[in-house]
Each structure stands twice: as structure tokens, then as C-alpha cells.
XYZ file of C-alpha atoms in Angstrom:
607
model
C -3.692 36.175 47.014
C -0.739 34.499 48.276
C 2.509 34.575 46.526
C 2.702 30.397 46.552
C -0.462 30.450 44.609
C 0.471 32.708 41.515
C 4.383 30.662 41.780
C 2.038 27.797 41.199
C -0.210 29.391 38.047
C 2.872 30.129 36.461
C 4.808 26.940 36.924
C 1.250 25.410 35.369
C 1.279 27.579 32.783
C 4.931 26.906 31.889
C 4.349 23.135 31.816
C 1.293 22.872 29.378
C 3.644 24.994 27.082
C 6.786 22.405 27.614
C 3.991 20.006 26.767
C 3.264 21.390 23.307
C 6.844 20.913 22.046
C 7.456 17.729 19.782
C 10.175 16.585 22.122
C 6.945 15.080 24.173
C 5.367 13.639 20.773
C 2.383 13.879 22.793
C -1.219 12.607 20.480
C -3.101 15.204 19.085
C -6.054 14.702 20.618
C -4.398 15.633 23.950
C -1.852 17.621 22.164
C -5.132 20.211 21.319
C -6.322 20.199 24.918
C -3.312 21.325 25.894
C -2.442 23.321 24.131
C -6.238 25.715 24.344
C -5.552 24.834 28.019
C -2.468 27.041 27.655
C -4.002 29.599 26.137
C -7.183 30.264 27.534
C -5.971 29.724 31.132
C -2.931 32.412 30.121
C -4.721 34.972 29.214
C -7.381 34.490 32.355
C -4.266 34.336 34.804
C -2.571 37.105 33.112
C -5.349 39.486 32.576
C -7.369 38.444 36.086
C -4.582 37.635 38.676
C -0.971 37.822 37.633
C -1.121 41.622 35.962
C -3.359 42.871 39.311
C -0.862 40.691 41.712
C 2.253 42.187 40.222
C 1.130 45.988 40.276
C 0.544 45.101 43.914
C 3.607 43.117 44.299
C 5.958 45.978 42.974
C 3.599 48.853 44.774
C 4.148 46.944 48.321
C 7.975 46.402 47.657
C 9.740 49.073 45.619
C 7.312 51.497 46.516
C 6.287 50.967 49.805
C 8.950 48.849 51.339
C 11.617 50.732 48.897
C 13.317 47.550 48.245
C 16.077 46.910 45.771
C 15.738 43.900 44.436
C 17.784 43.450 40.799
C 15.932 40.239 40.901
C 13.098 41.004 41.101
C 12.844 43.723 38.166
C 14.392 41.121 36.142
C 11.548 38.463 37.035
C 9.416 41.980 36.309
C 10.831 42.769 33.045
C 10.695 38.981 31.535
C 7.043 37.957 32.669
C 6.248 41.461 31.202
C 7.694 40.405 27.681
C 6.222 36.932 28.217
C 3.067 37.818 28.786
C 3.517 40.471 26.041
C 4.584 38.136 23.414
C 2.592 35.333 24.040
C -0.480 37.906 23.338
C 0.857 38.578 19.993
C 1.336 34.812 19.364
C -2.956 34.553 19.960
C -3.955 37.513 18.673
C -1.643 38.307 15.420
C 0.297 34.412 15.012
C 3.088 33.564 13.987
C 2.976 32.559 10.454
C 6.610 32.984 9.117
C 7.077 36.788 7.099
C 6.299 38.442 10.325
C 9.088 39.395 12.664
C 7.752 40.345 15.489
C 5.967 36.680 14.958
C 9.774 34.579 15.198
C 10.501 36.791 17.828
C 7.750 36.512 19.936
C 7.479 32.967 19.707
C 11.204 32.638 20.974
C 10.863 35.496 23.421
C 7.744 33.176 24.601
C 8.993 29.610 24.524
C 12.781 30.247 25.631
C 11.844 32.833 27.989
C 9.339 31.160 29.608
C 12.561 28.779 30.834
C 14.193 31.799 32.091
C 11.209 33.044 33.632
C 11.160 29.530 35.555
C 14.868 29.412 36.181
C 15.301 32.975 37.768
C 11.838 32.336 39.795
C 13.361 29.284 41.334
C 16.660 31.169 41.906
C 14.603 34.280 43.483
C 12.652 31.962 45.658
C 15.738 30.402 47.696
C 17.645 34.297 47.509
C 20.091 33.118 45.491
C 20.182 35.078 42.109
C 23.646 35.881 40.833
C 23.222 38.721 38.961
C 26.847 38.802 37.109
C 24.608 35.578 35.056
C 22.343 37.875 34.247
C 24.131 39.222 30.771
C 24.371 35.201 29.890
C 20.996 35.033 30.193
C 20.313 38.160 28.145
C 22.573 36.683 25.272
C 20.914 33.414 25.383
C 17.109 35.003 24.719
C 19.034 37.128 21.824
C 20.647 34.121 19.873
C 17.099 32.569 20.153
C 14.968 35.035 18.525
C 17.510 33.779 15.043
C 16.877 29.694 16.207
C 14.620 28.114 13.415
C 11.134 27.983 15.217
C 8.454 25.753 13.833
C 6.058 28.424 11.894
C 4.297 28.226 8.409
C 2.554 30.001 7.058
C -25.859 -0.395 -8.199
C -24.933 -1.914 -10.677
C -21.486 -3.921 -11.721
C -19.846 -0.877 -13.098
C -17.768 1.004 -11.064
C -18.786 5.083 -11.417
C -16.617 6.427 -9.354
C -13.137 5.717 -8.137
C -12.749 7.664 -5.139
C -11.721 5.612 -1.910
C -12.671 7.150 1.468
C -10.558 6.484 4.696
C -10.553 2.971 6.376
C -14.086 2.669 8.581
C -15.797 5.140 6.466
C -18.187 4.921 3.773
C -19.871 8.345 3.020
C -19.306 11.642 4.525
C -21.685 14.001 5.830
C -22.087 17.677 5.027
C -20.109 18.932 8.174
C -16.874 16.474 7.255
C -16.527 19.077 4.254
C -15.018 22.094 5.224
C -16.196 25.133 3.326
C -13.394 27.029 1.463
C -15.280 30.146 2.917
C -13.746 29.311 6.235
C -10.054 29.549 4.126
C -10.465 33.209 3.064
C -9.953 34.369 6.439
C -5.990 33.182 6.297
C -5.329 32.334 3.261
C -7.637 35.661 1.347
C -5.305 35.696 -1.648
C -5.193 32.104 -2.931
C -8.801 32.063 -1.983
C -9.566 34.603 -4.071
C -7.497 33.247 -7.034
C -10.167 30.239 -6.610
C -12.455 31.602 -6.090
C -13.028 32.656 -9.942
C -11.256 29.930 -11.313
C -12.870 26.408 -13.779
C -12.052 24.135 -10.744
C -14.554 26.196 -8.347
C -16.832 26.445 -10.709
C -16.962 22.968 -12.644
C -20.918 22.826 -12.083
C -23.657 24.620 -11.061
C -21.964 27.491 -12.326
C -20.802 26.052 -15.946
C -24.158 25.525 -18.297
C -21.823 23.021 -20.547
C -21.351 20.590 -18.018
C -25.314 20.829 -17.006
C -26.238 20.109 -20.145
C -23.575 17.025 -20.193
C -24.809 15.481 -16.918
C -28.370 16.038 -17.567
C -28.065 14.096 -20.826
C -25.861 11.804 -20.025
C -28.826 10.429 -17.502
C -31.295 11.054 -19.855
C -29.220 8.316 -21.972
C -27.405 6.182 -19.091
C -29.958 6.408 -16.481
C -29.852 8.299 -13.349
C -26.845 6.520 -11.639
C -24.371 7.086 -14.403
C -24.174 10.976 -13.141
C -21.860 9.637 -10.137
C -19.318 9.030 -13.078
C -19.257 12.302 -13.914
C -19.609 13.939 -10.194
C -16.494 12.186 -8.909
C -14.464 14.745 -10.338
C -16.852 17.804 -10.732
C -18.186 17.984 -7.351
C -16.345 15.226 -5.034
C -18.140 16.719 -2.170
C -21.806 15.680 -3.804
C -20.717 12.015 -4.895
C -19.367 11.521 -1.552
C -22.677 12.378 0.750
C -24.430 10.144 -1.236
C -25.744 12.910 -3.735
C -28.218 11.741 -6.628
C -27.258 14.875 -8.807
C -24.652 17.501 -8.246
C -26.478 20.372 -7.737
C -30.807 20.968 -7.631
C -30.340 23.225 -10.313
C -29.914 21.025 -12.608
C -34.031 20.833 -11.827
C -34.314 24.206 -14.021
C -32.854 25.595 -17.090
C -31.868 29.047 -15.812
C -27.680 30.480 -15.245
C -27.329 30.967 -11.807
C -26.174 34.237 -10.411
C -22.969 32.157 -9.565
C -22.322 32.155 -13.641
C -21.398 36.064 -13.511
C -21.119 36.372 -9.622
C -17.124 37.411 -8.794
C -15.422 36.157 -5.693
C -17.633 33.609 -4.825
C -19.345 36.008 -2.836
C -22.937 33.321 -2.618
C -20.022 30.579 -1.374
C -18.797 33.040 1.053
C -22.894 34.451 2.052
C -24.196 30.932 2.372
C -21.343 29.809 4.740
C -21.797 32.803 6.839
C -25.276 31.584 7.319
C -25.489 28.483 7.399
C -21.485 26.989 7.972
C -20.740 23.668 6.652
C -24.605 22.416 6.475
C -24.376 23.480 2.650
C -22.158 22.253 0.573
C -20.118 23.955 -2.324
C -20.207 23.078 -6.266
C -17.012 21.756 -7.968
C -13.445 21.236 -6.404
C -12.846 23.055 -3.102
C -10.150 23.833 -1.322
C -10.542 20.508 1.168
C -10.764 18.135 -2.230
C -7.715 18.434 -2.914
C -5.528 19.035 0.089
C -6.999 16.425 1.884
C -6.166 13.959 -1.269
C -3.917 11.385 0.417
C -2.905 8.781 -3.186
C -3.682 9.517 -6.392
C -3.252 7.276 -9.739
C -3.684 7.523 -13.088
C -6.518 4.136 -13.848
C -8.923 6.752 -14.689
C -11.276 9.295 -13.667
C -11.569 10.452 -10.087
C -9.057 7.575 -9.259
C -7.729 9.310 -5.947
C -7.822 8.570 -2.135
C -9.799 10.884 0.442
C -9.431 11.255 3.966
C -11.501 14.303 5.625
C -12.165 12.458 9.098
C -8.368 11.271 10.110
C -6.972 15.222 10.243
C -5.731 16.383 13.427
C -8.260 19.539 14.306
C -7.694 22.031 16.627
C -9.744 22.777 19.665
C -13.239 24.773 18.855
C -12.510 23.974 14.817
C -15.865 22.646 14.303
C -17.374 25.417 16.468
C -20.886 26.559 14.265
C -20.116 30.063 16.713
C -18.020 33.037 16.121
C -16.388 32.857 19.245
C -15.254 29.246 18.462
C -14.403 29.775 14.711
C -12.592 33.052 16.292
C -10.910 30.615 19.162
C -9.918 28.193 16.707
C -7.988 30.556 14.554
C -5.880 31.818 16.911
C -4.949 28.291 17.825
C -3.866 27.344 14.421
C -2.321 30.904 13.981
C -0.499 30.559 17.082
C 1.357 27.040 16.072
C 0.500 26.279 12.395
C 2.681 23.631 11.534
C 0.134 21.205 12.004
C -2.713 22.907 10.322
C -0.092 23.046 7.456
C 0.890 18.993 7.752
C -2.859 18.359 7.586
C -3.139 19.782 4.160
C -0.154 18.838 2.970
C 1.302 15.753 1.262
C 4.392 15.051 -1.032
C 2.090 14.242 -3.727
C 0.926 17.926 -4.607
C 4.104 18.409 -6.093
C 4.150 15.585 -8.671
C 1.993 15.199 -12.339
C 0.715 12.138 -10.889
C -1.912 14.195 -8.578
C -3.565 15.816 -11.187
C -3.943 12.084 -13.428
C -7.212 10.847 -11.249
C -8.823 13.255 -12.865
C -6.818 14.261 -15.956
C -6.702 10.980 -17.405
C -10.315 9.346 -18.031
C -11.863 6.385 -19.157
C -15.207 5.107 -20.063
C -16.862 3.165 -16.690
C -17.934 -0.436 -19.106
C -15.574 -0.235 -22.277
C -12.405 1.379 -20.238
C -11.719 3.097 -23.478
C -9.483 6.612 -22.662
C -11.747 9.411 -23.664
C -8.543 11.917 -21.811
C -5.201 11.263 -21.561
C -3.407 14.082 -20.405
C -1.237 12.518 -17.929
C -0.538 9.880 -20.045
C 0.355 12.407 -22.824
C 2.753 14.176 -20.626
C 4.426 11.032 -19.443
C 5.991 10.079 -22.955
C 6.694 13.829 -23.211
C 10.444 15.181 -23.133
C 8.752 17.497 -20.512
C 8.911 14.272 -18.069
C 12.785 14.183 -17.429
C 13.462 14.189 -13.460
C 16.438 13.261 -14.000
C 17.558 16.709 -15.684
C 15.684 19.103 -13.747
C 16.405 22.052 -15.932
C 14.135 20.132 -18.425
C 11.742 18.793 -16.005
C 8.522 20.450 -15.959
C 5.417 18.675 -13.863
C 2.171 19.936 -14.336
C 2.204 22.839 -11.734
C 5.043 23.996 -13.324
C 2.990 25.422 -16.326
C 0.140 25.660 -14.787
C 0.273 26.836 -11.604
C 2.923 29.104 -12.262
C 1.980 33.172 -13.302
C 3.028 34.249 -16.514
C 3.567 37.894 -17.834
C 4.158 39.216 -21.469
C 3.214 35.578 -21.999
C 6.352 34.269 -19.903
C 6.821 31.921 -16.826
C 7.253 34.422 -14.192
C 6.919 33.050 -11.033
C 5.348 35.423 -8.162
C 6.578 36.379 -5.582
C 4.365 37.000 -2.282
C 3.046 34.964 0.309
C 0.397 31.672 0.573
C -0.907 32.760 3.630
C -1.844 36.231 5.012
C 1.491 37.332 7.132
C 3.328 34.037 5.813
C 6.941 33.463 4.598
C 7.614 35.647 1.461
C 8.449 32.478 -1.239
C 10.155 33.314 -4.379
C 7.619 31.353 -6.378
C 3.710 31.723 -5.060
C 1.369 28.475 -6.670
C -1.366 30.505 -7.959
C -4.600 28.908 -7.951
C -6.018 30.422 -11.406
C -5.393 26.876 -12.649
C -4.901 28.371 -16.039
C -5.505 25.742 -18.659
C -7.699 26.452 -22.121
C -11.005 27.228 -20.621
C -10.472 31.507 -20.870
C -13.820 31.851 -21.366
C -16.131 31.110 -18.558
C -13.389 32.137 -16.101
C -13.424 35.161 -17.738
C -16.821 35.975 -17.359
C -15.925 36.146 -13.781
C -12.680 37.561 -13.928
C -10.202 39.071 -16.571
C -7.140 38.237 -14.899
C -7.636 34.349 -15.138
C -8.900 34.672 -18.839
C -5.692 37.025 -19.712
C -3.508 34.022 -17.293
C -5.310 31.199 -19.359
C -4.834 33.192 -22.939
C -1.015 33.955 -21.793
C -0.219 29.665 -21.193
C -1.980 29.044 -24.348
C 0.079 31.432 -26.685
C 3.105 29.755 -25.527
C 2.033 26.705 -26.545
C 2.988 26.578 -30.773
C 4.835 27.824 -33.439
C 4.160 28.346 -37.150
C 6.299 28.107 -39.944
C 5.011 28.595 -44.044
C 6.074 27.929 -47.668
C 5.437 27.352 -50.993
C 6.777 24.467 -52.385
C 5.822 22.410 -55.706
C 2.885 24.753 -56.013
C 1.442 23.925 -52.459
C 0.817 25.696 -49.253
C 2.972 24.214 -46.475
C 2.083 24.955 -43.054
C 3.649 24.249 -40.462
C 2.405 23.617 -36.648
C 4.651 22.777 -33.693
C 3.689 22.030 -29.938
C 7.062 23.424 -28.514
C 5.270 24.438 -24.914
C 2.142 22.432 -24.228
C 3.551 18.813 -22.052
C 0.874 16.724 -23.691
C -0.848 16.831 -26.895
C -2.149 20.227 -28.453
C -5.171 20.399 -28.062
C -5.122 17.894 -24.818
C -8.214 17.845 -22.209
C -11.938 16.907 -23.670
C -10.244 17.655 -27.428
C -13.579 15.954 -28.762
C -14.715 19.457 -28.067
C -11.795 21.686 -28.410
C -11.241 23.847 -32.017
C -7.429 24.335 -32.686
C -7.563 25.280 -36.355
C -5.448 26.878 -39.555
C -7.018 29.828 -40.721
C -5.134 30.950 -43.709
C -5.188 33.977 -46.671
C -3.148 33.779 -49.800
C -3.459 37.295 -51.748
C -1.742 38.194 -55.048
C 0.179 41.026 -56.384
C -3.270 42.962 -56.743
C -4.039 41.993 -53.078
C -6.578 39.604 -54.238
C -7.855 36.222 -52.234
C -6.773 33.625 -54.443
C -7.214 30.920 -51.034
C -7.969 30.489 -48.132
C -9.358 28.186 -45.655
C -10.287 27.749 -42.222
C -13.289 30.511 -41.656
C -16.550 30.503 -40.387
C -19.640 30.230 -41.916
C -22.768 32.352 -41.175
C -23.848 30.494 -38.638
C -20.602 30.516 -36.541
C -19.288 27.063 -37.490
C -16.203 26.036 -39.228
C -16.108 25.837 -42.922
C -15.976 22.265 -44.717
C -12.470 23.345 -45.983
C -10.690 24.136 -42.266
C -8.540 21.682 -40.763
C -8.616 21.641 -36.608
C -6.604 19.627 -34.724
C -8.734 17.804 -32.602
C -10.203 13.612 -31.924
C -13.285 12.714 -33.130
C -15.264 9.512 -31.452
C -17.866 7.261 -33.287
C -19.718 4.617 -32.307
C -19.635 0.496 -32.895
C -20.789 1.771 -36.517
C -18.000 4.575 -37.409
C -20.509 6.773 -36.944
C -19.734 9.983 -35.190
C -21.780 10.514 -31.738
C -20.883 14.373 -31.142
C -22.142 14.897 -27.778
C -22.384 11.696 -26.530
C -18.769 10.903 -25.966
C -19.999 8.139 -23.274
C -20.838 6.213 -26.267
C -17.007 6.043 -27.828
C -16.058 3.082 -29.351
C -14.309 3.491 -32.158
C -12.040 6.545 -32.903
C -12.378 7.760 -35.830
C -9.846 10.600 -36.115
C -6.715 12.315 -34.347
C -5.372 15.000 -35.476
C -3.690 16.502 -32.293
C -0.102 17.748 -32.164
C 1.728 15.362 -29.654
C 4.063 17.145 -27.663
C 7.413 18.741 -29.227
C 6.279 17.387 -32.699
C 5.735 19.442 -35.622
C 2.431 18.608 -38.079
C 2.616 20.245 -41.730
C -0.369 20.835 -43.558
C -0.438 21.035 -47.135
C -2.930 22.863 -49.352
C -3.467 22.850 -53.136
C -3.083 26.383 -54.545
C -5.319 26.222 -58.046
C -3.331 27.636 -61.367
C -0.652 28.766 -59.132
C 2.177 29.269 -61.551
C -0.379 31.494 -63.229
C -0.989 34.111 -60.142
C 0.347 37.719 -59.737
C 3.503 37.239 -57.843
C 4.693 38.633 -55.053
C 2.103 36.789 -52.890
C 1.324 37.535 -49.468
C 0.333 34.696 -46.884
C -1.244 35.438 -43.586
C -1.706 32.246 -41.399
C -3.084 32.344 -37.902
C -3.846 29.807 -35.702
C -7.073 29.846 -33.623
C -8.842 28.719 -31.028
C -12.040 28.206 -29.317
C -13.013 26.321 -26.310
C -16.626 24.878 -27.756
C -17.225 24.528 -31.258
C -20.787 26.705 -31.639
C -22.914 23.639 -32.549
C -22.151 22.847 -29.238
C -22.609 26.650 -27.928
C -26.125 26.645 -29.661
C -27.372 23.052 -28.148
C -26.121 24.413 -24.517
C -28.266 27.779 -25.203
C -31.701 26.301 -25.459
C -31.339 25.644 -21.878
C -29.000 28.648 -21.162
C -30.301 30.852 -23.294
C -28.271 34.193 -21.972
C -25.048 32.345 -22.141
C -22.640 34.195 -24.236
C -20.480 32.615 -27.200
C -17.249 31.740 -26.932
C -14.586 34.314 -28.221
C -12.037 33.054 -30.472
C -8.433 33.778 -29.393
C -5.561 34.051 -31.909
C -2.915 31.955 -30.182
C -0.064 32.710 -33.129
C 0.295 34.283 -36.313
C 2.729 34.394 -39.290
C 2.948 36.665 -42.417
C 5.563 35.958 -45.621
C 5.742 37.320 -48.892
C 6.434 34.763 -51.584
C 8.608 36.846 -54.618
């Protein structure tokens, strides 16, 4: 081969790199051409025609020839480390924690100038090698530059607004969250187990809810409740969100851990089957979100910039495609990005619901936090948003934020967003996984405080939110159990009271007092699981945030009891009352109850 044709690969190779760098601002549909240009025809010139034309090159003049050329070791020595680095940049990336990632990327892009320079310079005979120390010097201070790595009818049902031009999506516009294990294995797996992954083929109390809400609505009326369980199904034009819901068995998803039939069924059959509940694409491709009710946010899955062979159904093209967003991630990372992720106001569309005719708010969380002293921007060592509490890891029941990485080989950050979404639902995450029930138990015993006395012959008990940012019990609190269970013993360590236990059957007594809403109907009536058909509201008994509730109990003949008396008061909780538990277990009937977790707990002696 002639030594004007391999001048010629490399000045080609050197110009779709120049090309790649934002200076150019070139589109990204050429910008991903390009830039697999670059790298494919690289490696096929390096491994095919530059690494066999060098050997000979150096063979035929040092060897042969016996020619001293300072030059041309130099021009040796730097396409060597070029081609070298710009290997590791394919095969390993360069996604931020990784030092041998910064430096090969500067090795590669300000070498490659160099590399150009000195070539030109060799060409005409006119190298002066007392530069050459500059040029050493140069390459150094680079490796330290910043470099551009990181890791039908007149109701309205749903809110969700697609992209200009589009109307549905299709299967293949969702990407499977399978296909974000490979980079991003640890937040994936954190998901992976957690409520928002598995909101509903996997979660027999929403089944049950969907199923009779049609039963009572009519079939169309599940879209309200699919826009924010499974955006993917109410967005391809979905009748139901999952076929499932055609039998009353648990799925092996229920118990499964890791998402391992996710990960099986995209291994088979890629994006042509879509996943239940909220994946990793429904919410980093949300692009506006608002609090007007439920599932009031803005998609966009068509308008991302995609590298070349992303779509690929083939393992050499899901392989290619990797290495192309490894190599120069900052795009993949604007893609899913947006300035919004870091506010409250992202998680109202679906935090914050109302009822499709009546617009009556059946949640309010966003709201709730809003009046909140947690809301305070403009203190920020009182400011605390929602991911603050709830994407943040806790241990020994404290904020402690964790340190690691986002992405496999990314920058180490100081505080990690986990993605256990830990919230008050400890119990079917935990059938999964222990570490996001213990993560979910741990947010929910910060939450209150109790306080007790005996005053005027009553029982004073007192309750106060001090950590939750909204109102204690917040969420679908028409089905949440926050109760006062309390024992008063005498001297003789008799019960002389009490109040908030269970009967036989695994209900609350008559007697306890939960904080909680209760709906009725246009008659006052109460409509337990039909919450769709809320009109009136008939009860609230939640614990707004940083407010304190006191609850006072009669003690009978108490200035006739055996004094010193002992009061133990704890309060408990319980995701699902078990009326609810034992309606959801006709259809499910292996589904375990509900444990009840023991969020505080006082004891005083009275003398």
C-alpha cells in the first residue's frame, strides 16, 4: 500500500472525530453517522491496514534501512497510544469514575491533533524536535481538561399528552428497562423490586381495583386508572393493562426477585412485549409535568436523539450501540434527563388525583406538601422536595445519603438517588425484597412522635407528623390504617383500658381511632371500595404536616384505680385494612396478609 493512501485514512479518520465535537453543533442525525463512521472505519483501518503498514513501515526503515528518524518514533509512539486509547474508549467507555476513561479520551481527542500536526511536519522534513517536550506537556495538561463524560366519551381518562404529530405509540417506541441493566445494573436492580415496577400485573390489590372499577364504570374507565399504573399500556391503545387480569391467579412476577421474567422476555423477544407498571423510559422521557390531576404529564419517546444500531433487534447491534453511547455519553444522558426530575412538581401528575366527571381530589399529596414548611426554597437547609425523603437511603432510620455510582464505571457522587422509591407500601415490595421493605419501614418510623398524660381523669395522647411533607397518612389514605393502640395497667398490672386492637377476624376494634379519610356517596353513605364514587367526605382524620393531633380517652372510676399506672401507647400501621385483604383473596387466594409495623412507641408511669 502506498504511504499517500494510509496519510489519507488517517487524515479521514481525524476529521469525522473533529466532526463529533460540539464546536460543529452538527444535527444528530448526522452527528450519529459520524460518529459510528469513526468508529467502525477505526478499528477496520487500524486492525486491517495501519497496524500491518506500520510493522512494515518501521521493519523497512529502522531495521532494514537503519534509519534514525526521532520523527518518526514519535509519529510511532503517538498513533500507538491513539490507536490504544481510542480502543478503550469502544470497548470499556468513558463514563466519568474511570481514569484510564478521562485519560484516554484526552490522549484520543488532543492527540489525534498532534498526531496530524507532527504528520504534516514529517511529510515536508521539517520536524523540530527541541518542540517536541511542548508537545509532550500539552497532551499531559489535557488528560486534567474537563472532557464531556457521564456517566369515547366526554370525560377525559387520561391526561397524558404525547409529542406534537403523534397520537399512540407502538410497542418498539418503549424501550424495555431490560436493555438498562446492562449500564446502569445497580439502579436497575433497585427497580427492579420496587411498587413503581410492579404497580400491576404483579400487585393483586390494584387487579381487583381495575377489574371492578369496569365492572361498575364500564370498560373504558380502566384508561383512568392505567395512565399512571402502566403508561406504556394506555399509550398503545391498550383495552386493559395486562391479560391477566383475564384470570384470578398471582403471577410468578408477585414473588419473582429481580425482575428476572422482565429481563427473560426481553431477551427473547426485545421491545415487542411490553412491561407492567412504570419503567425506566416513563419517567425519564417525561418532558412537563403538573399537578391538575392524575397522570397529568407530557411524553415524548419518538423526539430522542438515538445512537446508531440502538434499535438493532441483534446482538451485534445492541452490542454496537453500547459502545457508541459508552464511548460519548453525554447525549444518552441529555436524552433522559430534564430539570424537572429534581423538583416535587414531577411526582404531582400522578401524586395528586382527581375523579375524571366530579374533579373531586381523591389524593393530594403534592398539594399537601406544598402548604408544608417542608416547601421553603428559599431556605434550603429547610427545603426538602420529594426525592429528598424518598429517594434518599436511610440507615438506623436516618437520611444517609449513598455514596456510589448511577452508572456502572460512572462518577462516584456523594449522594446516589436510589430507586427503592420507599414510601408506605413495605409489604408487597417486601415479598420481593427485604431491603426495600426494611428502606420503606425506616422512612416511615421517622415520620411521628408521641407524647402521653393524664389529665382531669383522661388519657391524652398525643400524635405529631414532625417528618412526613404531607399529611400522615398521605397517598390512597381511604385505605391506609394509622392507628392508637393503647394499654393502661394498674398497680396490680391489671388492664383497666385500652383501645385500638384487633378483633378475631383481623379488623380493628369499634373503639380504635386511625387516622385516615373516609368517602361516601351523594347519600353520606360510605362506599369502601368504590372510591370512584366519592362525593361527599365524610371524615378526615389525617395529621397535616408538622401538626400535632391529641386524642383523648375516658378512663372509667379513675380516681378509684391502683396507682402507679403504667401506659404503653404504640402507634401502628398497616398498608390495607383486612376487609380489604380478605375481598382481594377470593381472587388471590395465596396472597399473604399484611404485617403490621410499629412505627413508634411510648411507655410512662403515672405515680
Amino acid at each position: 500500500m502506498k504511504t499517500i493512501h494510509m496519510k489519507i485514512y488517517i487524515i479521514l479518520m481525524f476529521l469525522t472525530g473533529v466532526f463529533q465535537l460540539s464546536i460543529f453543533n452538527i444535527s444528530w442525525e448526522y452527528f450519529r453517522i459520524i460518529q459510528a463512521v469513526h468508529i467502525l472505519s477505526s478499528a477496520i483501518v487500524a486492525i486491517f491496514l495501519l497496524v500491518p503498514y506500520v510493522n512494515k513501515h518501521i521493519y523497512e526503515f529502522m531495521i532494514v534501512k537503519k534509519a534514525k528518524s526521532k520523527d518518526g518514533i514519535i509519529l510511532g509512539v503517538m498513533l500507538f497510544m491513539i490507536t490504544l486509547s481510542g480502543f478503550y474508549l469502544f470497548l470499556v467507555g468513558n463514563r466519568g469514575s474511570d481514569i484510564l476513561g478521562v485519560i484516554s479520551f484526552n490522549i484520543h481527542l488532543y492527540g489525534s491533533f498532534a498526531l496530524v500536526f507532527i504528520l504534516f511536519l514529517h511529510v515536508r522534513k521539517k520536524i523540530d524536535t527541541t518542540k517536541i517536550p511542548l508537545v509532550i506537556l500539552a497532551l499531559t495538561l489535557s488528560a486534567s481538561y474537563p472532557t464531556p463524560s457521564y456517566s369515547k366519551n366526554d370525560i377525559k381518562l387520561t391526561n397524558i399528552e404525547l409529542e406534537e404529530g403523534v397520537s399512540r405509540y407502538y410497542n418498539e417506541d418503549w424501550t424495555s428497562s431490560a436493555k438498562c441493566k446492562s449500564c446502569h445494573e445497580e439502579i436497575f436492580n433497585q427497580w427492579a423490586d420496587s411498587n413503581h415496577r410492579h404497580l400491576v400485573d404483579s400487585n393483586p390489590y390494584y387487579m381487583v381495583m381495575e377489574n371492578l372499577a369496569a365492572e361498575d364504570k364500564g370498560e373504558e374507565f380502566r384508561q383512568w386508572c392505567m395512565g399512571c399504573h402502566n403508561p406504556s399500556a394506555v399509550t398503545t391503545n391498550q383495552k386493559r393493562s395486562t391479560h391477566l387480569m383475564n384470570s384470578n391467579h398471582i403471577p410468578d412476577q408477585f414473588f419473582e426477585k429481580g425482575s428476572s421474567s422482565l429481563i427473560d422476555g426481553f431477551n427473547a423477544h426485545g421491545n415487542s412485549r411490553l412491561e407492567q407498571g412504570v419503567s425506566c423510559v416513563a419517567c425519564h422521557r417525561i418532558t412537563k409535568a403538573t399537578s391538575k390531576g392524575n397522570s397529568s404529564y407530557s411524553l415524548d419517546l419518538t423526539n430522542r436523539k438515538k445512537y446508531m444500531f440502538e434499535d438493532s433487534g441483534s446482538i451485534s447491534g445492541e452490542w454496537l450501540s453500547e459502545k457508541f453511547i459508552n464511548s460519548n455519553p453525554i447525549v444518552h444522558k441529555q436524552s433522559y434527563s430534564n430539570t424537572i426530575y429534581k423538583t416535587s412538581a414531577y411526582c404531582a401528575s400522578c401524586h395528586d388525583e382527581f375523579l375524571p366527571d366530579s374533579k373531586k381530589e381523591v389524593v393530594s399529596t403534592f398539594k399537601e406538601w406544598e402548604k408544608s414548611r417542608f416547601n421553603n426554597p428559599k431556605d434550603p437547609s429547610k427545603h426538602k422536595t420529594c426525592i429528598d425523603c424518598h429517594m434518599t437511603y436511610l440507615k438506623n432510620d436516618k437520611f444517609s445519603p449513598l455514596k456510589g455510582t448511577s452508572t456502572t464505571g460512572g462518577v462516584i457522587k456523594d449522594d446516589v438517588k436510589v430507586h427503592y422509591f420507599a414510601g408506605s407500601n413495605h409489604f408487597l415490595a417486601g415479598l420481593k425484597n427485604k431491603t426495600h421493605e426494611d428502606q420503606t419501614i425506616q422512612l416511615l418510623r421517622t415520620s411521628a412522635e408521641l407524647d402521653v398524660n393524664i389529665i382531669n381523669n383522661k388519657l391524652e395522647v398525643g400524635v405529631k407528623n414532625v417528618g412526613a411533607g404531607h399529611h400522615l397518612p398521605t397517598g390512597v389514605s381511604d385505605f391506609r390504617e394509622l392507628w392508637l393502640d393503647i394499654t393502661l395497667k394498674d398497680k396490680d398490672d391489671k388492664i383497666v383500658f385500652e383501645s385500638g386492637k384487633l378483633k378475631s377476624d383481623g379488623n380493628l376494634a369499634n373503639n380504635a381511632r386511625p387516622f385516615m379519610k373516609v368517602f361516601g356517596d351523594e347519600n353520606f353513605k360510605p362506599i369502601g371500595l368504590f372510591f370512584w364514587r366519592y362525593k361527599n367526605l365524610l371524615s378526615d382524620t389525617r395529621i397535616p404536616a408538622g401538626e400535632r393531633r391529641v386524642e383523648k380517652y375516658n378512663i372509667k372510676n379513675a380516681q378509684n384505680l391502683k396507682y402507679p399506672l403504667t401506659v404503653s401507647v404504640k402507634l401502628n400501621f398497616r398498608i390495607y385494612p383486612q376487609w380489604v385483604t380478605d375481598i382481594v383473596k377470593k381472587a388471590y387466594p395465596n396472597l399473604p396478609d399484611p404485617t403490621i409495623v410499629e412505627l413508634e412507641k411510648i411507655q410512662k408511669v403515672f405515680k
